[in-house]
PDB file of C-alpha atoms in Angstrom:
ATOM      1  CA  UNK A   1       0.000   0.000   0.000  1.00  0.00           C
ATOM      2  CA  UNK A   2       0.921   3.543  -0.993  1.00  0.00           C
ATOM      3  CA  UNK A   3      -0.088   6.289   1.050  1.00  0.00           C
ATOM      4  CA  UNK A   4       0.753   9.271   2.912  1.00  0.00           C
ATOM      5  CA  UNK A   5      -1.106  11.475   5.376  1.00  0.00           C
ATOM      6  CA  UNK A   6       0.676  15.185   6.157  1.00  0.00           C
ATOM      7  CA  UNK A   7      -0.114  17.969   8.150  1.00  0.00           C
ATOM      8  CA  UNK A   8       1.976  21.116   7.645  1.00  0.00           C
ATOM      9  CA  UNK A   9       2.117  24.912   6.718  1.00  0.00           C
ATOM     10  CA  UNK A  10       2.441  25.940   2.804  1.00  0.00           C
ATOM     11  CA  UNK A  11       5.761  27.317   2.160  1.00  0.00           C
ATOM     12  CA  UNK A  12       4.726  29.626  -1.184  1.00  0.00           C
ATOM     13  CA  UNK A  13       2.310  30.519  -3.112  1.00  0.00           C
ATOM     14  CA  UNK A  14       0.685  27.537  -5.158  1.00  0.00           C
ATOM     15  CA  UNK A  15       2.001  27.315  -9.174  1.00  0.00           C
ATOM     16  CA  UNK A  16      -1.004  26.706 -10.949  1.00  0.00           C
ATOM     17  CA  UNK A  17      -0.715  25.715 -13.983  1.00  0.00           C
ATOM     18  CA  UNK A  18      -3.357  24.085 -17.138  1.00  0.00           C
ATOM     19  CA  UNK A  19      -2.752  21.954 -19.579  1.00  0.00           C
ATOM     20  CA  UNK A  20      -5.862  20.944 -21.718  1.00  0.00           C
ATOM     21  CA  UNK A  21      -9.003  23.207 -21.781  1.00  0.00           C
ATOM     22  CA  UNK A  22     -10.232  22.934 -18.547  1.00  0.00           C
ATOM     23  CA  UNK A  23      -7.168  20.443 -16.644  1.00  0.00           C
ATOM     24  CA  UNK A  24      -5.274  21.872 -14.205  1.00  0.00           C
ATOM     25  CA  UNK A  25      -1.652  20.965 -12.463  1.00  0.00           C
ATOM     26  CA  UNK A  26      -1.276  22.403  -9.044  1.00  0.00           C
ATOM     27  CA  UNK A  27       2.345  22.072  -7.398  1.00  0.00           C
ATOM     28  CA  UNK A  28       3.666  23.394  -3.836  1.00  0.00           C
ATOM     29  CA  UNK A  29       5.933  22.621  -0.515  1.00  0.00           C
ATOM     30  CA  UNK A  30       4.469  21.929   2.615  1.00  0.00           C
ATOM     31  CA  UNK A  31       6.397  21.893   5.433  1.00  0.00           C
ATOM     32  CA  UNK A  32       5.862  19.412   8.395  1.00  0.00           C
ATOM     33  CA  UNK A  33       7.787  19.960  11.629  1.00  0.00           C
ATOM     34  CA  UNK A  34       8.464  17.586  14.582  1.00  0.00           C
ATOM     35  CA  UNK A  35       9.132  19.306  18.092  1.00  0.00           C
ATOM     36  CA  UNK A  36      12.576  18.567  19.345  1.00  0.00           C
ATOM     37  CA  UNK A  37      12.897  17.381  23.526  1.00  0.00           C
ATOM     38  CA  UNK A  38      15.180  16.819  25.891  1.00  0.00           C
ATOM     39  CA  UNK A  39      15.780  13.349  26.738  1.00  0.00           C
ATOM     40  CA  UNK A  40      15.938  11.482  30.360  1.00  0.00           C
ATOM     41  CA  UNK A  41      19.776  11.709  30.095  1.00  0.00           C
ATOM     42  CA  UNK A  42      19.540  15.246  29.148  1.00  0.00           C
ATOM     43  CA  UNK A  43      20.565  15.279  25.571  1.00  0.00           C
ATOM     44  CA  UNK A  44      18.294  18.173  23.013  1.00  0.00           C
ATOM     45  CA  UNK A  45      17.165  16.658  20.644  1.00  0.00           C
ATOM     46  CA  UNK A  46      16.485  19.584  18.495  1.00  0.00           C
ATOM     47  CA  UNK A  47      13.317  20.454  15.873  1.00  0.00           C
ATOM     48  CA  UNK A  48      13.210  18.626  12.230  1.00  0.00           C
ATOM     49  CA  UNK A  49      11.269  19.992   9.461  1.00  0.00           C
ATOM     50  CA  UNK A  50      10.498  18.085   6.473  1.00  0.00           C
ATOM     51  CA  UNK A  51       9.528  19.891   3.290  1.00  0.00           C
ATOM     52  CA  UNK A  52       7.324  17.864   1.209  1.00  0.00           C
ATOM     53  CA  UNK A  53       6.874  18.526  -2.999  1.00  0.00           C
ATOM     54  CA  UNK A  54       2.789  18.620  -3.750  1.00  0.00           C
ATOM     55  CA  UNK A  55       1.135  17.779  -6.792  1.00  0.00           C
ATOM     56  CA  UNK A  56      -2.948  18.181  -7.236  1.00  0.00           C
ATOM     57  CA  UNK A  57      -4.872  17.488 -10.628  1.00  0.00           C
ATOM     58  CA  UNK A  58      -7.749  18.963 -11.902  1.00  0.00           C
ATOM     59  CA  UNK A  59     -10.752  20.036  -9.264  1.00  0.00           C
ATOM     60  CA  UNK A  60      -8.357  19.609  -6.630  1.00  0.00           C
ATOM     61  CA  UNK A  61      -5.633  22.037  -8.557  1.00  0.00           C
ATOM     62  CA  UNK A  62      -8.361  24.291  -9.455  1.00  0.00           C
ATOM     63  CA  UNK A  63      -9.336  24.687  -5.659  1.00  0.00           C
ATOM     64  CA  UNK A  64      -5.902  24.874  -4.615  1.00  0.00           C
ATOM     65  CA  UNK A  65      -5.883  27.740  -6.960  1.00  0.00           C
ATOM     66  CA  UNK A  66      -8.547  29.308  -5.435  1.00  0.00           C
ATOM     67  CA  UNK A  67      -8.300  29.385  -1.840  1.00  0.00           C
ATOM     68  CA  UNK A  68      -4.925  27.866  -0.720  1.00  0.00           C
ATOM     69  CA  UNK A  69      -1.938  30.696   0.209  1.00  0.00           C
ATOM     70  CA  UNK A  70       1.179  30.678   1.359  1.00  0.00           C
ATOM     71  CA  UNK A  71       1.361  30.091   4.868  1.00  0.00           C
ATOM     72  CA  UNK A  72      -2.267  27.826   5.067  1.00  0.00           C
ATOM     73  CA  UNK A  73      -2.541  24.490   7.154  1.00  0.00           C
ATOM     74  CA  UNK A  74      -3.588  21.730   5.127  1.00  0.00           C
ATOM     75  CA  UNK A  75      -4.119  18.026   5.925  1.00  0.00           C
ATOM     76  CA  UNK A  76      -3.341  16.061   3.066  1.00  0.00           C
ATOM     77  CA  UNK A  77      -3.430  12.168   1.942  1.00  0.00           C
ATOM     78  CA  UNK A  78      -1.964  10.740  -1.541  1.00  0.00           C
ATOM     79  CA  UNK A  79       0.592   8.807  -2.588  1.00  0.00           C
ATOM     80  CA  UNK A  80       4.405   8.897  -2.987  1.00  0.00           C
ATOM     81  CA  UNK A  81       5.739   8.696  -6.314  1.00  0.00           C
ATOM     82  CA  UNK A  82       9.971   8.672  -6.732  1.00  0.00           C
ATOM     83  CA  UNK A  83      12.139  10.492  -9.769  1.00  0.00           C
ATOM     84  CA  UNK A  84      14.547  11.867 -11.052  1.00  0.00           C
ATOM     85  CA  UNK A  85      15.956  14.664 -13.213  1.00  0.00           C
ATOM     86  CA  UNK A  86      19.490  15.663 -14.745  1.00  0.00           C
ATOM     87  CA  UNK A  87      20.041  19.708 -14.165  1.00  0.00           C
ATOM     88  CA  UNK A  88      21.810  21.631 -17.300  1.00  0.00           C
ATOM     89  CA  UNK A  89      25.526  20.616 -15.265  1.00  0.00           C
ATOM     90  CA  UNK A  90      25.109  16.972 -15.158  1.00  0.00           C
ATOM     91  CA  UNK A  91      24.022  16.609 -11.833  1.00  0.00           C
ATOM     92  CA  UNK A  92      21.304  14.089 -11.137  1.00  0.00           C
ATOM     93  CA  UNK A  93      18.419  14.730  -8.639  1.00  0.00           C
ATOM     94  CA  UNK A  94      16.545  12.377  -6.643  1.00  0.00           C
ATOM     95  CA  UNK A  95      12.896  13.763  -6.159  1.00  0.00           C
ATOM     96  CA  UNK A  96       9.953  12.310  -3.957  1.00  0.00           C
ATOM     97  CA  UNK A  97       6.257  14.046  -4.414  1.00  0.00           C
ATOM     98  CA  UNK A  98       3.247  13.287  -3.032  1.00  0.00           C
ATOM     99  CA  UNK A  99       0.244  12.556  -5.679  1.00  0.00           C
ATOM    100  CA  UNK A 100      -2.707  14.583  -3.330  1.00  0.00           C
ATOM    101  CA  UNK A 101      -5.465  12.349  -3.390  1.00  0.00           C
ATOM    102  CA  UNK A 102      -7.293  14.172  -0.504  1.00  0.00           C
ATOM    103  CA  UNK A 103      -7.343  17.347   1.323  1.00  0.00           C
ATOM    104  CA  UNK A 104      -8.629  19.476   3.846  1.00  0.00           C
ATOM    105  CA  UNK A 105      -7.809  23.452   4.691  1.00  0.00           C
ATOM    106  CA  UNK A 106      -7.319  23.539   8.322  1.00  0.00           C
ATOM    107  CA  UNK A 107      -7.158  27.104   8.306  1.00  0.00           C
ATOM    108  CA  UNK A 108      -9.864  28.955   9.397  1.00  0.00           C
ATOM    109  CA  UNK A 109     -11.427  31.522   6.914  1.00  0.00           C
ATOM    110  CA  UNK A 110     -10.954  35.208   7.095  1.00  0.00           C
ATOM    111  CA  UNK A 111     -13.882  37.301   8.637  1.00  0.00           C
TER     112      UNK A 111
END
């Protein structure tokens, strides 16, 4: 089984983009954070924070378009899909993004 479930703060404004008539790609980070503690021996263990590469499809993109901003809570679920990409000096890049399935704002609305 492939799935994920993340809760964390957008990092940037979602890139929105469409690529049939009405199909829409929606990509951003999310950032997830675990609290760091002190230990029974008394070693910190500091704070870790995880930023996570989003990709929605088409309603989902289009309401990610519409109502998510940068700095929004969201609770996602989707899968993880691995890859890989050569930059323009030869260097290859591992990449790991979660395919949103699911998601829920957890940020309340403006007044």
């Amino acid at each position: 089984m492939n799935k994920v479930m993340l809760i964390g703060n957008v990092t940037k404004e979602p890139d929105v983009r469409y690529y049939d008539v009405d199909q829409a790609m929606a990509t951003l980070t999310l950032a997830t954070k675990e609290r760091g503690y002190t230990a029974k021996d008394g070693t910190k263990v500091p704070d870790h924070t995880d930023w996570h590469h989003l990709v929605f499809y088409k309603q989902l993109a289009k309401f990610v378009e519409a109502y998510v901003h940068m700095g929004d809570k969201l609770y996602v679920e989707g899968r993880i899909r691995y890859g890989g990409y050569d930059d323009k000096f030869g260097q290859h890049h591992d990449v790991a993004e979660i395919m949103v399935e699911n998601m829920e704002l957890l940020t309340p609305k403006q007044q």
